[in-house]
């Protein structure tokens, strides 16, 4: 991630301590899965709105 940032790429890094790899795909098992998916969805929404010029949705 550091190399991407140094190259000028916009990056966001979040650590969910204590979670196993791929936990986000198992919302029924891991409490942190849903907040992670919401964070990723919000980030993607922000990028799409930035590129398309669409108004933000609630």
mmCIF file of N, CA and C in Angstrom:
data_model
loop_
_atom_site.group_PDB
_atom_site.id
_atom_site.type_symbol
_atom_site.label_atom_id
_atom_site.label_comp_id
_atom_site.label_asym_id
_atom_site.label_seq_id
_atom_site.Cartn_x
_atom_site.Cartn_y
_atom_site.Cartn_z
ATOM 1 N N UNK A 1 0.823 -1.175 0.000
ATOM 2 C CA UNK A 1 0.000 0.000 0.000
ATOM 3 C C UNK A 1 0.874 1.248 0.000
ATOM 4 N N UNK A 2 1.963 1.215 0.705
ATOM 5 C CA UNK A 2 2.845 2.373 0.765
ATOM 6 C C UNK A 2 3.390 2.715 -0.617
ATOM 7 N N UNK A 3 3.763 1.703 -1.378
ATOM 8 C CA UNK A 3 4.278 1.955 -2.728
ATOM 9 C C UNK A 3 3.220 2.601 -3.617
ATOM 10 N N UNK A 4 1.980 2.164 -3.487
ATOM 11 C CA UNK A 4 0.904 2.775 -4.272
ATOM 12 C C UNK A 4 0.733 4.239 -3.889
ATOM 13 N N UNK A 5 0.719 4.515 -2.603
ATOM 14 C CA UNK A 5 0.563 5.892 -2.136
ATOM 15 C C UNK A 5 1.713 6.765 -2.616
ATOM 16 N N UNK A 6 2.918 6.233 -2.552
ATOM 17 C CA UNK A 6 4.078 6.985 -3.021
ATOM 18 C C UNK A 6 4.019 7.245 -4.519
ATOM 19 N N UNK A 7 3.320 6.365 -5.240
ATOM 20 C CA UNK A 7 3.175 6.534 -6.689
ATOM 21 C C UNK A 7 2.011 7.461 -7.038
ATOM 22 N N UNK A 8 1.327 7.989 -6.014
ATOM 23 C CA UNK A 8 0.243 8.919 -6.259
ATOM 24 C C UNK A 8 -1.138 8.298 -6.336
ATOM 25 N N UNK A 9 -1.230 7.025 -6.031
ATOM 26 C CA UNK A 9 -2.520 6.337 -6.052
ATOM 27 C C UNK A 9 -3.234 6.598 -4.727
ATOM 28 N N UNK A 10 -4.511 6.937 -4.802
ATOM 29 C CA UNK A 10 -5.289 7.147 -3.585
ATOM 30 C C UNK A 10 -5.540 5.797 -2.923
ATOM 31 N N UNK A 11 -5.154 5.663 -1.680
ATOM 32 C CA UNK A 11 -5.326 4.407 -0.960
ATOM 33 C C UNK A 11 -5.973 4.668 0.398
ATOM 34 N N UNK A 12 -6.632 3.645 0.890
ATOM 35 C CA UNK A 12 -7.200 3.663 2.238
ATOM 36 C C UNK A 12 -6.808 2.347 2.883
ATOM 37 N N UNK A 13 -6.276 2.414 4.071
ATOM 38 C CA UNK A 13 -5.894 1.200 4.778
ATOM 39 C C UNK A 13 -6.617 1.117 6.108
ATOM 40 N N UNK A 14 -7.267 0.010 6.344
ATOM 41 C CA UNK A 14 -7.960 -0.224 7.599
ATOM 42 C C UNK A 14 -7.591 -1.610 8.094
ATOM 43 N N UNK A 15 -7.268 -1.699 9.367
ATOM 44 C CA UNK A 15 -6.986 -3.007 9.955
ATOM 45 C C UNK A 15 -8.110 -3.377 10.900
ATOM 46 N N UNK A 16 -8.595 -4.569 10.757
ATOM 47 C CA UNK A 16 -9.552 -5.132 11.690
ATOM 48 C C UNK A 16 -8.797 -6.208 12.459
ATOM 49 N N UNK A 17 -8.226 -5.796 13.575
ATOM 50 C CA UNK A 17 -7.367 -6.681 14.355
ATOM 51 C C UNK A 17 -8.127 -7.913 14.831
ATOM 52 N N UNK A 18 -7.460 -9.042 14.767
ATOM 53 C CA UNK A 18 -8.042 -10.294 15.233
ATOM 54 C C UNK A 18 -8.872 -11.029 14.200
ATOM 55 N N UNK A 19 -9.000 -10.462 13.007
ATOM 56 C CA UNK A 19 -9.812 -11.113 11.976
ATOM 57 C C UNK A 19 -8.935 -11.986 11.085
ATOM 58 N N UNK A 20 -9.523 -13.077 10.626
ATOM 59 C CA UNK A 20 -8.812 -13.985 9.730
ATOM 60 C C UNK A 20 -8.991 -13.520 8.291
ATOM 61 N N UNK A 21 -8.099 -13.970 7.411
ATOM 62 C CA UNK A 21 -8.177 -13.615 6.001
ATOM 63 C C UNK A 21 -9.519 -14.067 5.428
ATOM 64 N N UNK A 22 -10.189 -13.188 4.738
ATOM 65 C CA UNK A 22 -11.457 -13.524 4.100
ATOM 66 C C UNK A 22 -12.667 -13.425 5.018
ATOM 67 N N UNK A 23 -12.492 -12.901 6.222
ATOM 68 C CA UNK A 23 -13.598 -12.823 7.181
ATOM 69 C C UNK A 23 -14.794 -12.042 6.645
ATOM 70 N N UNK A 24 -14.530 -11.057 5.822
ATOM 71 C CA UNK A 24 -15.575 -10.149 5.337
ATOM 72 C C UNK A 24 -16.635 -10.868 4.504
ATOM 73 N N UNK A 25 -16.318 -12.071 4.014
ATOM 74 C CA UNK A 25 -17.286 -12.827 3.208
ATOM 75 C C UNK A 25 -18.248 -13.650 4.051
ATOM 76 N N UNK A 26 -18.078 -13.592 5.370
ATOM 77 C CA UNK A 26 -18.857 -14.457 6.254
ATOM 78 C C UNK A 26 -19.540 -13.633 7.343
ATOM 79 N N UNK A 27 -20.508 -12.836 6.930
ATOM 80 C CA UNK A 27 -21.182 -11.933 7.859
ATOM 81 C C UNK A 27 -21.934 -12.680 8.957
ATOM 82 N N UNK A 28 -22.349 -13.893 8.697
ATOM 83 C CA UNK A 28 -23.069 -14.654 9.719
ATOM 84 C C UNK A 28 -22.136 -15.209 10.794
ATOM 85 N N UNK A 29 -20.834 -15.167 10.536
ATOM 86 C CA UNK A 29 -19.859 -15.718 11.473
ATOM 87 C C UNK A 29 -19.058 -14.624 12.174
ATOM 88 N N UNK A 30 -18.692 -13.570 11.430
ATOM 89 C CA UNK A 30 -17.810 -12.529 11.960
ATOM 90 C C UNK A 30 -18.546 -11.192 12.062
ATOM 91 N N UNK A 31 -18.609 -10.653 13.267
ATOM 92 C CA UNK A 31 -19.295 -9.372 13.480
ATOM 93 C C UNK A 31 -18.679 -8.230 12.681
ATOM 94 N N UNK A 32 -17.400 -8.293 12.415
ATOM 95 C CA UNK A 32 -16.725 -7.211 11.696
ATOM 96 C C UNK A 32 -16.983 -7.247 10.191
ATOM 97 N N UNK A 33 -17.613 -8.299 9.691
ATOM 98 C CA UNK A 33 -17.810 -8.432 8.244
ATOM 99 C C UNK A 33 -18.722 -7.346 7.680
ATOM 100 N N UNK A 34 -19.852 -7.093 8.325
ATOM 101 C CA UNK A 34 -20.788 -6.110 7.784
ATOM 102 C C UNK A 34 -20.206 -4.693 7.775
ATOM 103 N N UNK A 35 -19.598 -4.220 8.873
ATOM 104 C CA UNK A 35 -18.991 -2.884 8.810
ATOM 105 C C UNK A 35 -17.913 -2.780 7.732
ATOM 106 N N UNK A 36 -17.183 -3.852 7.523
ATOM 107 C CA UNK A 36 -16.149 -3.841 6.481
ATOM 108 C C UNK A 36 -16.789 -3.700 5.109
ATOM 109 N N UNK A 37 -17.845 -4.461 4.860
ATOM 110 C CA UNK A 37 -18.497 -4.386 3.550
ATOM 111 C C UNK A 37 -19.137 -3.022 3.341
ATOM 112 N N UNK A 38 -19.671 -2.420 4.400
ATOM 113 C CA UNK A 38 -20.239 -1.078 4.287
ATOM 114 C C UNK A 38 -19.160 -0.052 3.983
ATOM 115 N N UNK A 39 -17.996 -0.213 4.604
ATOM 116 C CA UNK A 39 -16.886 0.704 4.341
ATOM 117 C C UNK A 39 -16.438 0.602 2.883
ATOM 118 N N UNK A 40 -16.289 -0.600 2.397
ATOM 119 C CA UNK A 40 -15.863 -0.808 1.011
ATOM 120 C C UNK A 40 -16.918 -0.274 0.045
ATOM 121 N N UNK A 41 -18.198 -0.548 0.325
ATOM 122 C CA UNK A 41 -19.275 -0.060 -0.544
ATOM 123 C C UNK A 41 -19.289 1.464 -0.587
ATOM 124 N N UNK A 42 -19.090 2.102 0.557
ATOM 125 C CA UNK A 42 -19.053 3.560 0.595
ATOM 126 C C UNK A 42 -17.895 4.124 -0.200
ATOM 127 N N UNK A 43 -16.752 3.463 -0.114
ATOM 128 C CA UNK A 43 -15.563 3.912 -0.845
ATOM 129 C C UNK A 43 -15.791 3.768 -2.355
ATOM 130 N N UNK A 44 -16.366 2.648 -2.765
ATOM 131 C CA UNK A 44 -16.654 2.440 -4.190
ATOM 132 C C UNK A 44 -17.674 3.465 -4.669
ATOM 133 N N UNK A 45 -18.723 3.700 -3.852
ATOM 134 C CA UNK A 45 -19.743 4.693 -4.215
ATOM 135 C C UNK A 45 -19.107 6.058 -4.411
ATOM 136 N N UNK A 46 -18.209 6.439 -3.499
ATOM 137 C CA UNK A 46 -17.538 7.731 -3.598
ATOM 138 C C UNK A 46 -16.743 7.835 -4.905
ATOM 139 N N UNK A 47 -16.032 6.781 -5.255
ATOM 140 C CA UNK A 47 -15.239 6.813 -6.486
ATOM 141 C C UNK A 47 -16.120 6.883 -7.729
ATOM 142 N N UNK A 48 -17.211 6.124 -7.742
ATOM 143 C CA UNK A 48 -18.121 6.147 -8.896
ATOM 144 C C UNK A 48 -18.727 7.533 -9.050
ATOM 145 N N UNK A 49 -19.143 8.128 -7.932
ATOM 146 C CA UNK A 49 -19.721 9.470 -7.995
ATOM 147 C C UNK A 49 -18.695 10.491 -8.470
ATOM 148 N N UNK A 50 -17.468 10.317 -8.054
ATOM 149 C CA UNK A 50 -16.402 11.226 -8.472
ATOM 150 C C UNK A 50 -16.166 11.119 -9.977
ATOM 151 N N UNK A 51 -16.173 9.906 -10.498
ATOM 152 C CA UNK A 51 -15.886 9.698 -11.914
ATOM 153 C C UNK A 51 -17.070 10.083 -12.796
ATOM 154 N N UNK A 52 -18.278 9.744 -12.355
ATOM 155 C CA UNK A 52 -19.452 9.989 -13.184
ATOM 156 C C UNK A 52 -20.074 11.364 -12.957
ATOM 157 N N UNK A 53 -19.731 11.988 -11.845
ATOM 158 C CA UNK A 53 -20.335 13.274 -11.507
ATOM 159 C C UNK A 53 -21.740 13.128 -10.944
ATOM 160 N N UNK A 54 -22.127 11.915 -10.630
ATOM 161 C CA UNK A 54 -23.463 11.679 -10.086
ATOM 162 C C UNK A 54 -23.573 12.282 -8.691
ATOM 163 N N UNK A 55 -24.794 12.689 -8.340
ATOM 164 C CA UNK A 55 -25.034 13.237 -7.007
ATOM 165 C C UNK A 55 -24.966 12.126 -5.979
ATOM 166 N N UNK A 56 -24.457 12.403 -4.794
ATOM 167 C CA UNK A 56 -24.395 11.375 -3.734
ATOM 168 C C UNK A 56 -25.789 10.877 -3.374
ATOM 169 N N UNK A 57 -25.872 9.599 -3.073
ATOM 170 C CA UNK A 57 -27.129 8.997 -2.639
ATOM 171 C C UNK A 57 -27.108 8.857 -1.123
ATOM 172 N N UNK A 58 -28.279 8.870 -0.520
ATOM 173 C CA UNK A 58 -28.341 8.695 0.949
ATOM 174 C C UNK A 58 -27.925 7.321 1.375
#
